[in-house]
XYZ file of C-alpha atoms in Angstrom:
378
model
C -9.989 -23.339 -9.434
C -11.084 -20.788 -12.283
C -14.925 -21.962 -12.002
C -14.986 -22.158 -8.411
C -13.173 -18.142 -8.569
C -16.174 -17.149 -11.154
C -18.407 -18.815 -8.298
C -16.800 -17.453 -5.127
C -17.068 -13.796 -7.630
C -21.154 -14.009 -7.799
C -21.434 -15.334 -4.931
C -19.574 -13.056 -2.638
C -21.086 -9.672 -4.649
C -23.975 -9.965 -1.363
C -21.465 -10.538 1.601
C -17.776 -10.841 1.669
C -16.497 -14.177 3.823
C -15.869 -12.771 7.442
C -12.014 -13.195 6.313
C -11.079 -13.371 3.003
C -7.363 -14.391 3.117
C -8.529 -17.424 5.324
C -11.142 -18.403 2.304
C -8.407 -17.597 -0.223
C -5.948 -19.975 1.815
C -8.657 -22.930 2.144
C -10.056 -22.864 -1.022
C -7.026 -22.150 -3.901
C -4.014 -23.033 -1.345
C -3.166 -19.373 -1.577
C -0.951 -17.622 1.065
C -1.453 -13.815 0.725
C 0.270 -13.167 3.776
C 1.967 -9.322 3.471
C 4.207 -7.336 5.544
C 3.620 -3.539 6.083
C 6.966 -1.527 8.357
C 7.925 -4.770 9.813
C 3.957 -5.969 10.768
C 2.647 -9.071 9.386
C -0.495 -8.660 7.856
C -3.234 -11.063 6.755
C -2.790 -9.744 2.729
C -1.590 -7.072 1.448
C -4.071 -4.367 0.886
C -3.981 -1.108 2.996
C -5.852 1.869 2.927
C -3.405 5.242 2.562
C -3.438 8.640 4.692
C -6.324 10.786 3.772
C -9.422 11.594 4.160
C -11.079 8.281 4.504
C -9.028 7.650 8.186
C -9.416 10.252 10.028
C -12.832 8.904 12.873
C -13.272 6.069 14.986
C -16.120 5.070 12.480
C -13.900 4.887 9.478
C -11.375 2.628 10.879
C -14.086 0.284 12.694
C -15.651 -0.487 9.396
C -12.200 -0.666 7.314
C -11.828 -3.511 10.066
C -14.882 -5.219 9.938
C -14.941 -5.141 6.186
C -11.475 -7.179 6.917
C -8.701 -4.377 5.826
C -4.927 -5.210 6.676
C -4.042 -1.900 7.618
C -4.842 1.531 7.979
C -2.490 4.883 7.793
C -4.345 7.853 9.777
C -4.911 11.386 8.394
C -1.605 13.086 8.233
C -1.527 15.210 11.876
C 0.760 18.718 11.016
C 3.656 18.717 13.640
C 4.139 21.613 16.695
C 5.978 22.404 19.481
C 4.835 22.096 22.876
C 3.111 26.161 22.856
C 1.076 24.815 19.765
C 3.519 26.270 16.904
C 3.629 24.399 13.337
C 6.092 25.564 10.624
C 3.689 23.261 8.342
C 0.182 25.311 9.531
C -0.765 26.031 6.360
C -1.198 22.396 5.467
C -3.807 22.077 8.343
C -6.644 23.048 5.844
C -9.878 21.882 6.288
C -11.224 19.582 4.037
C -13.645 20.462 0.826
C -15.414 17.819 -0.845
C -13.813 15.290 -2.406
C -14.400 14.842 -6.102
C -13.835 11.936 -8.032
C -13.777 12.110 -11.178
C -12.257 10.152 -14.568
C -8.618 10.921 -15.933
C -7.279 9.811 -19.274
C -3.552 9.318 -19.126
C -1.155 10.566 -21.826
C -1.630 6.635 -23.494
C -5.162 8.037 -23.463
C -6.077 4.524 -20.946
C -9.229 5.863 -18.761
C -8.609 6.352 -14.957
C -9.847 7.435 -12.024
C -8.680 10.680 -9.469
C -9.876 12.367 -6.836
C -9.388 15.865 -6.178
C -9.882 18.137 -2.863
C -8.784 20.978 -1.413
C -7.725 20.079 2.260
C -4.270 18.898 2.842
C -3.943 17.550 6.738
C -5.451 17.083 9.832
C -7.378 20.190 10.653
C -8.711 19.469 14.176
C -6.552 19.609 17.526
C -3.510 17.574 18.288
C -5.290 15.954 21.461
C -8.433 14.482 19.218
C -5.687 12.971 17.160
C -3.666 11.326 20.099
C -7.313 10.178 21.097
C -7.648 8.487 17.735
C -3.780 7.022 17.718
C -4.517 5.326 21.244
C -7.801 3.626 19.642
C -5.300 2.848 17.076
C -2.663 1.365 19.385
C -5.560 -0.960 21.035
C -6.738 -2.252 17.458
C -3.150 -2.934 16.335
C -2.661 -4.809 19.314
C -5.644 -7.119 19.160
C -4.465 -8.209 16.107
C -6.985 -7.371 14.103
C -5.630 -4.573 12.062
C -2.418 -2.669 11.507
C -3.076 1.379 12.181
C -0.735 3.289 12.105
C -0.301 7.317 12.151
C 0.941 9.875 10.124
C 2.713 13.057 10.573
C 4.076 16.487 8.638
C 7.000 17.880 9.951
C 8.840 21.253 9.609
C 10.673 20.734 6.288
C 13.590 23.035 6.680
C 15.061 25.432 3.307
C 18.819 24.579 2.825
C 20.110 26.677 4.447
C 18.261 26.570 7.841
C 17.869 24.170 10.476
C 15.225 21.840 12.006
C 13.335 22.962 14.526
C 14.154 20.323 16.838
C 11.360 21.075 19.234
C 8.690 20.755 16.914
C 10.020 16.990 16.086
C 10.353 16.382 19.952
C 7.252 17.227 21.157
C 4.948 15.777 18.603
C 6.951 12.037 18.499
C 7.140 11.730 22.087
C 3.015 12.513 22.820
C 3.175 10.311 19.946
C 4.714 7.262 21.134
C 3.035 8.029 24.610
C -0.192 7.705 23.043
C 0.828 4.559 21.569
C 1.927 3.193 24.973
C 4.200 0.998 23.811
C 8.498 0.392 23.484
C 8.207 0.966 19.869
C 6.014 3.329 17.663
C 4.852 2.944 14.047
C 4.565 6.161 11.948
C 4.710 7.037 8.560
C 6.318 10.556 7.222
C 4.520 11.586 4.342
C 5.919 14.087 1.817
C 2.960 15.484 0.467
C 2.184 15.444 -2.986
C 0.935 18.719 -2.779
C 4.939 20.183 -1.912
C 5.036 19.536 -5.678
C 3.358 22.976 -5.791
C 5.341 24.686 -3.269
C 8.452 26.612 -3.678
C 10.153 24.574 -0.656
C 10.366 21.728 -3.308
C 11.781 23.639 -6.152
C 15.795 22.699 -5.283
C 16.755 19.483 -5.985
C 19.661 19.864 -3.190
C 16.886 20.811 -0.608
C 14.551 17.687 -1.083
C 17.412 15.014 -0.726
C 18.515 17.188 1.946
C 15.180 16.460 3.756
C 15.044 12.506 2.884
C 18.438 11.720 4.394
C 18.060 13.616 7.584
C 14.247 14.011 8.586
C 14.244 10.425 9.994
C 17.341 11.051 12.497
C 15.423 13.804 13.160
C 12.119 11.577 13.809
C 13.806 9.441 15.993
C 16.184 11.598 18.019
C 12.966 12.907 18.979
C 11.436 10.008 20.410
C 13.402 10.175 23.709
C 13.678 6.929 24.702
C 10.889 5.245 22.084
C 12.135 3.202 18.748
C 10.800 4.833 15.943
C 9.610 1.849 13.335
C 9.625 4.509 10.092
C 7.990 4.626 6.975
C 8.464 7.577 4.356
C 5.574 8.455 1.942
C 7.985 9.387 -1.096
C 5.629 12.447 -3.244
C 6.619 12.462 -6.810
C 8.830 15.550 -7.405
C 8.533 17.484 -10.344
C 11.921 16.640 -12.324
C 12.628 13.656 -14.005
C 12.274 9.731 -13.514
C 16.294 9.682 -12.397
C 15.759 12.289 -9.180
C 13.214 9.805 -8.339
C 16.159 7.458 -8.150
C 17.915 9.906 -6.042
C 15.119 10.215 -3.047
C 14.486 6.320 -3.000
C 18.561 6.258 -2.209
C 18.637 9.180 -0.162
C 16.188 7.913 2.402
C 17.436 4.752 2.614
C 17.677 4.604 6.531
C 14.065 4.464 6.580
C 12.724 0.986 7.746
C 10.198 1.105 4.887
C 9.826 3.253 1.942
C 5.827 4.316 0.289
C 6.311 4.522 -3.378
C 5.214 7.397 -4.442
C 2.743 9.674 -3.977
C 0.946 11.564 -6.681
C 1.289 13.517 -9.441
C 1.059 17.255 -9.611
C -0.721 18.732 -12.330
C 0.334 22.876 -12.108
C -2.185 23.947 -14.438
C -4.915 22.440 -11.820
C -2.980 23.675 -9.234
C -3.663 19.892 -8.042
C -2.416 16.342 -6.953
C -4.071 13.866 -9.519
C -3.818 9.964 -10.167
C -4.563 7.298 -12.736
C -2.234 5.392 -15.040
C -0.071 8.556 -15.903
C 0.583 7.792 -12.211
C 0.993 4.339 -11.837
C 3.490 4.415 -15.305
C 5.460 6.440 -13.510
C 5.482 4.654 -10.310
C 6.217 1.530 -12.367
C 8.943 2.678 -14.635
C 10.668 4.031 -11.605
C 10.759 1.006 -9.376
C 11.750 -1.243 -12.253
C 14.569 0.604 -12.443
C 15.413 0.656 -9.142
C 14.790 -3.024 -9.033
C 18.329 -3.744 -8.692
C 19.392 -1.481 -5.987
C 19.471 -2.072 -2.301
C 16.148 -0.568 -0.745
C 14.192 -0.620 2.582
C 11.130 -2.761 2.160
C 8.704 -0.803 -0.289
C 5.584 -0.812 -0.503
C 3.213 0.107 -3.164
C 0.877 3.277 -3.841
C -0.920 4.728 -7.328
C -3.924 4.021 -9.092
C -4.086 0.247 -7.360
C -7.100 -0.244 -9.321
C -7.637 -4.002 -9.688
C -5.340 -7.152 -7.904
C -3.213 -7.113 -11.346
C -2.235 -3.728 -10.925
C -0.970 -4.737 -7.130
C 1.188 -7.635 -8.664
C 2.721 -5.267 -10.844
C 4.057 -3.352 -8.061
C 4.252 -6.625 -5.725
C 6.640 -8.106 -9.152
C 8.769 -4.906 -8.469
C 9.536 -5.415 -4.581
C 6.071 -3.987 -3.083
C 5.453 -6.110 0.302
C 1.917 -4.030 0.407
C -0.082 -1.614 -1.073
C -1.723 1.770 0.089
C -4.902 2.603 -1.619
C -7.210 5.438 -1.285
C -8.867 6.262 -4.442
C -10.414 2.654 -5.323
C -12.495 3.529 -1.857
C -14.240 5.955 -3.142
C -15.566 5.147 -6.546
C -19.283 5.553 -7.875
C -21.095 2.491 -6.547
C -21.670 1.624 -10.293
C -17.970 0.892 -10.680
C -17.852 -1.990 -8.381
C -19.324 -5.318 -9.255
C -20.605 -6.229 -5.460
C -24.097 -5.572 -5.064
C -23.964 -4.532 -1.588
C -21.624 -3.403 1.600
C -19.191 -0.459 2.112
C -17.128 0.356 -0.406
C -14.202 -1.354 1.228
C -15.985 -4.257 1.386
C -16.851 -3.926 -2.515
C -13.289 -2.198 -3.078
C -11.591 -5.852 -1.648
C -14.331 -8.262 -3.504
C -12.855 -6.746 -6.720
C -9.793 -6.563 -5.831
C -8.967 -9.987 -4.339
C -11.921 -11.895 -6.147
C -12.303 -10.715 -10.062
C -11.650 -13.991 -11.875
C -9.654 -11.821 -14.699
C -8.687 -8.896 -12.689
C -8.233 -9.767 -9.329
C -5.395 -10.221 -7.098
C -6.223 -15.080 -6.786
C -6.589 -14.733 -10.903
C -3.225 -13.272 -11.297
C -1.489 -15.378 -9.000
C -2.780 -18.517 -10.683
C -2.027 -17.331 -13.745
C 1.492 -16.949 -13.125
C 1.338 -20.313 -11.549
C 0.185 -21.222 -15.149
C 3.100 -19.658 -16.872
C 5.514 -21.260 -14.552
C 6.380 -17.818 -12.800
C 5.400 -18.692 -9.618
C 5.425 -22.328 -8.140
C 3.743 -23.582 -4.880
C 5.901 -24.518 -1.853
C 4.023 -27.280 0.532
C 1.418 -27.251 -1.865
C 0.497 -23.664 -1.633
C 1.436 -19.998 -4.025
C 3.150 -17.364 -1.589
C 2.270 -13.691 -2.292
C 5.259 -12.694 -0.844
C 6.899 -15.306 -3.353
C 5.798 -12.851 -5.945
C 7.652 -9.936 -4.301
C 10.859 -11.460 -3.589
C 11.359 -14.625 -6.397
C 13.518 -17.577 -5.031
């Protein structure tokens, strides 16, 4: 199985196999089968909210390249007269810039930087885009799924209960459908804002914005996930906001860090060490499904968080590297993003699951290795 993995690695650097998790599952008797917010997916790698899902030509080739899922740009919340208390995150987008980061252990990185925060064009081009959405997720081909910014209230006030109500209901009527996906994400960038500087304020938030997501719905379930941001204090109040919000259905763990001499969001392994540290010790407790996001850089990095309870991953900056960085020779950089990522015979997601089969941490049932095996042992 190693030399036909350095094999399938050269030979798939030209073309990827029109689905890889079927080739995985013939060739090495590998199940990657993953679950994102209750959806079963094909394996487990996702691409996050951002600017990399926000057209009908993004998500058609994230598809065709043979992506589980998809979250869409984060759309700001209003009320039904076009109000948002969250307007000033609807800033259009600057260029992106990637860029190397050395963490603290001085272990290179990568991070992108931009300006923009959410979805900057009108609410009815992004109900457009959540009803293409709907119709791929349906077909089976691919799980997409929106995301949303609501009002975030200061601790003394209330929510604005309108705001909530109108944007989940010509959500869910977009999606057509009994039930609607949606992830909340707390943005990374409310590291930098002074509605995040009270610890009291933020768990506030996490225990009651999904009653307030769902009351909202009228008469549509609400299948929630919440993108957790990392706050600014220390690894313990992460502990805090992963219990707080434990009605969600699924939790995102965590968003990035803030860096407040950049007056910026950033990744790399600072971010992942953190990530890490902080679901190992929350190993123990009982947690919504998680799933994984922060400098997934390579298919060892994902069974890290998959070994911590991470049913999926969310990636975003892996997409977007220099084309040198990738070994495939051709395709779009998902495509090249998932040959490295599922096929790198030292690095890649098949490599470390037969090398725990090696060291006896993982054994085949019916003959075949379980990715969700690695998530939840026994």
């Amino acid at each position: 199985m190693r030399g036909q993995l350095e094999r399938d690695f050269e030979r798939f650097k030209r073309e990827l196999p029109p689905d890889p998790a079927a080739h995985i599952r013939e060739a090495y008797r590998i199940d990657l089968t993953a679950r994102y917010l209750g959806y079963t997916l094909a394996h487990p790698i996702g691409k996050g909210s951002g600017q990399l899902s926000l057209n009908t030509e993004q998500i058609e080739t994230d598809r065709a390249a043979g992506l589980a899922f998809v979250v869409l740009k984060t759309v700001i919340a209003e009320d039904s007269v076009g109000e948002r208390s969250m307007g000033a995150w609807a800033i259009h987008e600057t260029r992106m810039r990637v860029e190397p980061r050395a963490s603290h252990t001085g272990r290179e990185g990568w991070t992108v930087t931009w300006k923009g925060r959410g979805w900057d064009r009108s609410f009815e081009e992004y109900l457009a885009l959540v009803r293409l959405s709907a119709d791929l997720t349906r077909a089976g081909g691919m799980v997409v799924v929106p995301s949303v910014k609501y009002h975030l209230p200061r601790l003394d006030e209330p929510f604005r209960d309108a705001e909530y109500r109108y944007t989940t209901e010509r959500l869910a009527a977009a999606w057509g459908a009994d039930e609607l996906p949606l992830e909340k994400d707390f943005s990374p960038t409310l590291a930098g804002d002074p509605l995040a500087d009270e610890r009291p304020q933020i768990l506030r938030w996490l225990r009651e914005v999904p009653g307030q997501i769902r009351s909202g719905a009228g008469g549509t379930k609400v299948r929630l996930a919440v993108k957790l941001m990392n706050a600014r204090f220390d690894e313990s109040f992460q502990l805090e906001m992963l219990e707080a919000c434990s009605n969600a259905d699924a939790l995102v763990c965590f968003n990035r860090l803030w860096d407040p001499a950049l007056r910026a969001a950033y990744g790399g392994y600072d971010l992942s060490d953190r990530n890490l540290q902080v679901l190992q010790t929350a190993r123990p407790r009982p947690l919504p499904p998680l799933v994984g996001t922060g400098n997934i850089c390579s298919g060892r990095m994902l069974l890290n968080y998959a070994r911590l309870g991470c049913e999926s991953v969310e990636l975003h900056t892996f997409f977007q590297l220099p084309l040198s960085q990738y070994a495939a020779l051709a395709g779009t950089r998902t495509q090249r993003a998932l040959h490295a990522l599922l096929f790198h015979p030292q690095e890649g997601l098949v490599a470390g699951m037969l090398e725990l089969e090696a060291e006896r941490q993982l054994e085949r049932r019916n003959g075949e290795l379980r990715f969700l095996d690695v998530v939840h042992p026994g």
